[in-house]
Amino acid sequence: MTKTKWALDASHSSVDFSVRHMMIANVKGTFNSFNATIEADPTDLTTATIEFSVDTASVDTRNKDRDGHLVSADFFDVENHPTMTFKATNIEKTDEGEYNVTGDLTLRGTTKPETFAVTFEGQGKDPWGNEKVGFTANGTINRSDYGLVWNAALETGGVLVAEKVKINLQIQAAKA
């Protein structure tokens, strides 16, 4: 297959994260507004062009107070940094349908290289004849690398919010 443009199907996609809270549990969240530009042969991503953007103000952890804190200057600082972006710079095939996608992640004005494990989940036509593809991506970033350093010490030892943040993307796209 040749390199094709794919339009993100946001209603069948998600950008989720989880982080340790109080050193005893994981808190999950999602971003409700995001977009991607994908130009790829889905059966061989090694030559793909992938760009992703997330509206950081769209964070949703199912807790209004926590979401308000996350968009503040303590975390995402959406007033000055409304968008988080990722642009792929290198894609290596690791197995059949499996890739390491490395790129520049920009969050809160800081850009660092990050690598995500990407799986090509499949390709097919929906009931209306539209060609669709699916991908899953997983990775972990260190939030303090991006200036998200707010925390609180616990009287029992440890901290309220862990440094490592796990990221999971479920992506469905339609041939553009």
C-alpha positions as a Markdown table, in Angstrom:
| # | Residue | x | y | z |
|---|---|---|---|---|
| 1 | Met | 0.0 | 0.0 | 0.0 |
| 2 | Thr | 1.2 | 3.6 | -0.6 |
| 3 | Lys | 1.4 | 6.4 | 1.8 |
| 4 | Thr | -2.1 | 7.8 | 2.4 |
| 5 | Lys | -3.6 | 10.7 | 4.4 |
| 6 | Trp | -5.8 | 9.6 | 7.3 |
| 7 | Ala | -8.2 | 11.8 | 9.1 |
| 8 | Leu | -8.6 | 11.3 | 12.9 |
| 9 | Asp | -11.9 | 9.9 | 13.9 |
| 10 | Ala | -12.1 | 11.6 | 17.3 |
| 11 | Ser | -15.4 | 10.0 | 18.3 |
| 12 | His | -13.7 | 6.6 | 18.1 |
| 13 | Ser | -10.3 | 7.7 | 19.6 |
| 14 | Ser | -9.0 | 8.6 | 23.0 |
| 15 | Val | -6.0 | 10.2 | 24.7 |
| 16 | Asp | -5.8 | 8.9 | 28.3 |
| 17 | Phe | -3.3 | 9.1 | 31.1 |
| 18 | Ser | -2.8 | 7.7 | 34.6 |
| 19 | Val | -0.5 | 8.7 | 37.5 |
| 20 | Arg | 0.1 | 7.3 | 40.9 |
| 21 | His | -1.7 | 9.2 | 43.6 |
| 22 | Met | -0.7 | 9.2 | 47.3 |
| 23 | Met | 1.6 | 6.3 | 46.4 |
| 24 | Ile | -1.3 | 3.9 | 46.8 |
| 25 | Ala | -3.5 | 4.2 | 43.7 |
| 26 | Asn | -3.7 | 5.4 | 40.1 |
| 27 | Val | -5.8 | 8.4 | 39.0 |
| 28 | Lys | -6.9 | 8.3 | 35.4 |
| 29 | Gly | -7.8 | 11.1 | 33.1 |
| 30 | Thr | -8.4 | 11.9 | 29.5 |
| 31 | Phe | -8.2 | 14.8 | 27.1 |
| 32 | Asn | -11.5 | 15.5 | 25.3 |
| 33 | Ser | -10.1 | 17.7 | 22.5 |
| 34 | Phe | -7.2 | 16.5 | 20.3 |
| 35 | Asn | -6.3 | 16.2 | 16.6 |
| 36 | Ala | -3.8 | 14.3 | 14.5 |
| 37 | Thr | -2.3 | 14.6 | 11.0 |
| 38 | Ile | -1.3 | 11.1 | 9.8 |
| 39 | Glu | 0.2 | 10.3 | 6.4 |
| 40 | Ala | 1.1 | 6.6 | 6.3 |
| 41 | Asp | 1.0 | 3.2 | 4.8 |
| 42 | Pro | -0.7 | 1.6 | 7.8 |
| 43 | Thr | 1.0 | -1.8 | 7.1 |
| 44 | Asp | 4.5 | -0.1 | 7.3 |
| 45 | Leu | 4.7 | 2.9 | 9.5 |
| 46 | Thr | 8.4 | 3.4 | 9.1 |
| 47 | Thr | 7.9 | 6.2 | 6.5 |
| 48 | Ala | 4.9 | 7.8 | 8.2 |
| 49 | Thr | 4.4 | 11.4 | 9.0 |
| 50 | Ile | 2.6 | 11.8 | 12.4 |
| 51 | Glu | 1.7 | 15.0 | 14.2 |
| 52 | Phe | -0.5 | 15.2 | 17.2 |
| 53 | Ser | -2.0 | 18.1 | 19.2 |
| 54 | Val | -3.9 | 18.1 | 22.5 |
| 55 | Asp | -5.9 | 21.0 | 23.9 |
| 56 | Thr | -4.6 | 20.8 | 27.5 |
| 57 | Ala | -7.7 | 22.7 | 28.8 |
| 58 | Ser | -9.8 | 19.7 | 27.8 |
| 59 | Val | -8.4 | 17.6 | 30.6 |
| 60 | Asp | -11.0 | 15.5 | 32.4 |
| 61 | Thr | -10.3 | 13.4 | 35.5 |
| 62 | Arg | -14.0 | 13.3 | 36.6 |
| 63 | Asn | -13.2 | 15.8 | 39.4 |
| 64 | Lys | -13.9 | 19.5 | 38.7 |
| 65 | Asp | -11.6 | 20.8 | 41.4 |
| 66 | Arg | -8.6 | 18.6 | 40.3 |
| 67 | Asp | -9.2 | 19.5 | 36.7 |
| 68 | Gly | -9.1 | 23.2 | 37.7 |
| 69 | His | -5.8 | 22.6 | 39.4 |
| 70 | Leu | -4.4 | 20.8 | 36.4 |
| 71 | Val | -5.1 | 23.6 | 34.0 |
| 72 | Ser | -3.6 | 26.2 | 36.4 |
| 73 | Ala | 0.0 | 27.4 | 36.4 |
| 74 | Asp | 0.9 | 24.6 | 38.9 |
| 75 | Phe | 0.5 | 22.0 | 36.1 |
| 76 | Phe | -0.4 | 22.7 | 32.4 |
| 77 | Asp | -0.6 | 26.5 | 32.6 |
| 78 | Val | -3.1 | 26.5 | 29.8 |
| 79 | Glu | -3.2 | 30.3 | 29.8 |
| 80 | Asn | 0.3 | 30.4 | 28.5 |
| 81 | His | 0.6 | 26.9 | 27.0 |
| 82 | Pro | -2.8 | 25.8 | 25.6 |
| 83 | Thr | -1.5 | 22.9 | 23.5 |
| 84 | Met | 0.6 | 19.9 | 23.9 |
| 85 | Thr | 2.1 | 18.6 | 20.7 |
| 86 | Phe | 4.0 | 15.5 | 19.4 |
| 87 | Lys | 5.8 | 15.2 | 16.0 |
| 88 | Ala | 7.3 | 11.9 | 15.0 |
| 89 | Thr | 11.0 | 12.1 | 14.1 |
| 90 | Asn | 11.9 | 8.4 | 13.9 |
| 91 | Ile | 9.9 | 5.2 | 13.5 |
| 92 | Glu | 11.4 | 1.8 | 14.0 |
| 93 | Lys | 9.6 | -1.5 | 13.3 |
| 94 | Thr | 10.1 | -3.9 | 16.3 |
| 95 | Asp | 7.8 | -6.7 | 15.2 |
| 96 | Glu | 4.9 | -7.4 | 12.8 |
| 97 | Gly | 2.6 | -4.4 | 13.3 |
| 98 | Glu | 4.7 | -3.1 | 16.2 |
| 99 | Tyr | 6.8 | 0.1 | 16.2 |
| 100 | Asn | 8.7 | 2.4 | 18.4 |
| 101 | Val | 7.7 | 5.9 | 17.4 |
| 102 | Thr | 10.1 | 8.6 | 18.7 |
| 103 | Gly | 9.3 | 12.2 | 18.4 |
| 104 | Asp | 9.4 | 15.7 | 19.9 |
| 105 | Leu | 6.8 | 16.1 | 22.7 |
| 106 | Thr | 6.2 | 19.7 | 23.6 |
| 107 | Leu | 4.4 | 20.4 | 26.9 |
| 108 | Arg | 4.3 | 23.6 | 28.8 |
| 109 | Gly | 6.9 | 25.2 | 26.5 |
| 110 | Thr | 9.4 | 22.4 | 26.9 |
| 111 | Thr | 10.3 | 20.0 | 24.0 |
| 112 | Lys | 11.9 | 16.6 | 24.7 |
| 113 | Pro | 12.2 | 13.4 | 22.7 |
| 114 | Glu | 9.8 | 10.7 | 23.8 |
| 115 | Thr | 9.2 | 7.2 | 22.5 |
| 116 | Phe | 5.8 | 5.4 | 22.3 |
| 117 | Ala | 5.2 | 1.8 | 21.5 |
| 118 | Val | 2.7 | 1.8 | 18.7 |
| 119 | Thr | 0.6 | -1.2 | 17.5 |
| 120 | Phe | -1.2 | -1.3 | 14.2 |
| 121 | Glu | -4.6 | -2.8 | 15.2 |
| 122 | Gly | -6.0 | -3.4 | 11.8 |
| 123 | Gln | -7.7 | -2.0 | 8.7 |
| 124 | Gly | -11.2 | -2.4 | 7.3 |
| 125 | Lys | -14.3 | -0.8 | 5.9 |
| 126 | Asp | -17.1 | 0.5 | 8.1 |
| 127 | Pro | -20.8 | -0.2 | 7.2 |
| 128 | Trp | -20.8 | 3.0 | 5.1 |
| 129 | Gly | -17.8 | 2.0 | 3.0 |
| 130 | Asn | -15.2 | 4.2 | 4.6 |
| 131 | Glu | -11.7 | 2.8 | 4.9 |
| 132 | Lys | -10.6 | 2.8 | 8.6 |
| 133 | Val | -7.4 | 2.0 | 10.5 |
| 134 | Gly | -6.7 | 1.6 | 14.1 |
| 135 | Phe | -3.6 | 2.1 | 16.3 |
| 136 | Thr | -2.7 | 1.9 | 20.0 |
| 137 | Ala | 0.1 | 3.9 | 21.5 |
| 138 | Asn | 1.6 | 3.6 | 25.0 |
| 139 | Gly | 4.4 | 5.4 | 26.7 |
| 140 | Thr | 5.6 | 6.9 | 30.0 |
| 141 | Ile | 6.9 | 10.4 | 30.5 |
| 142 | Asn | 8.4 | 12.2 | 33.5 |
| 143 | Arg | 6.2 | 15.2 | 34.3 |
| 144 | Ser | 8.9 | 17.2 | 36.0 |
| 145 | Asp | 10.9 | 17.1 | 32.7 |
| 146 | Tyr | 8.2 | 19.5 | 31.4 |
| 147 | Gly | 8.1 | 21.8 | 34.4 |
| 148 | Leu | 5.1 | 20.1 | 36.0 |
| 149 | Val | 6.7 | 20.0 | 39.4 |
| 150 | Trp | 3.9 | 20.8 | 41.9 |
| 151 | Asn | 3.6 | 18.3 | 44.6 |
| 152 | Ala | 2.8 | 17.8 | 48.3 |
| 153 | Ala | 4.6 | 15.7 | 50.9 |
| 154 | Leu | 2.6 | 13.1 | 52.7 |
| 155 | Glu | 2.9 | 12.8 | 56.5 |
| 156 | Thr | 3.3 | 9.1 | 56.1 |
| 157 | Gly | 6.2 | 9.6 | 53.7 |
| 158 | Gly | 6.2 | 10.0 | 49.9 |
| 159 | Val | 4.4 | 12.5 | 47.8 |
| 160 | Leu | 0.9 | 13.1 | 46.6 |
| 161 | Val | 1.6 | 12.9 | 42.8 |
| 162 | Ala | 4.1 | 10.6 | 41.2 |
| 163 | Glu | 6.7 | 11.8 | 38.6 |
| 164 | Lys | 5.9 | 9.2 | 36.0 |
| 165 | Val | 2.7 | 9.6 | 33.9 |
| 166 | Lys | 1.5 | 6.7 | 31.7 |
| 167 | Ile | 0.0 | 7.7 | 28.4 |
| 168 | Asn | -2.4 | 5.6 | 26.3 |
| 169 | Leu | -3.8 | 6.5 | 22.9 |
| 170 | Gln | -6.5 | 4.6 | 21.1 |
| 171 | Ile | -6.6 | 6.0 | 17.5 |
| 172 | Gln | -9.1 | 5.3 | 14.7 |
| 173 | Ala | -8.7 | 7.2 | 11.4 |
| 174 | Ala | -10.5 | 7.3 | 8.1 |
| 175 | Lys | -8.9 | 7.5 | 4.7 |
| 176 | Ala | -9.0 | 11.2 | 3.8 |
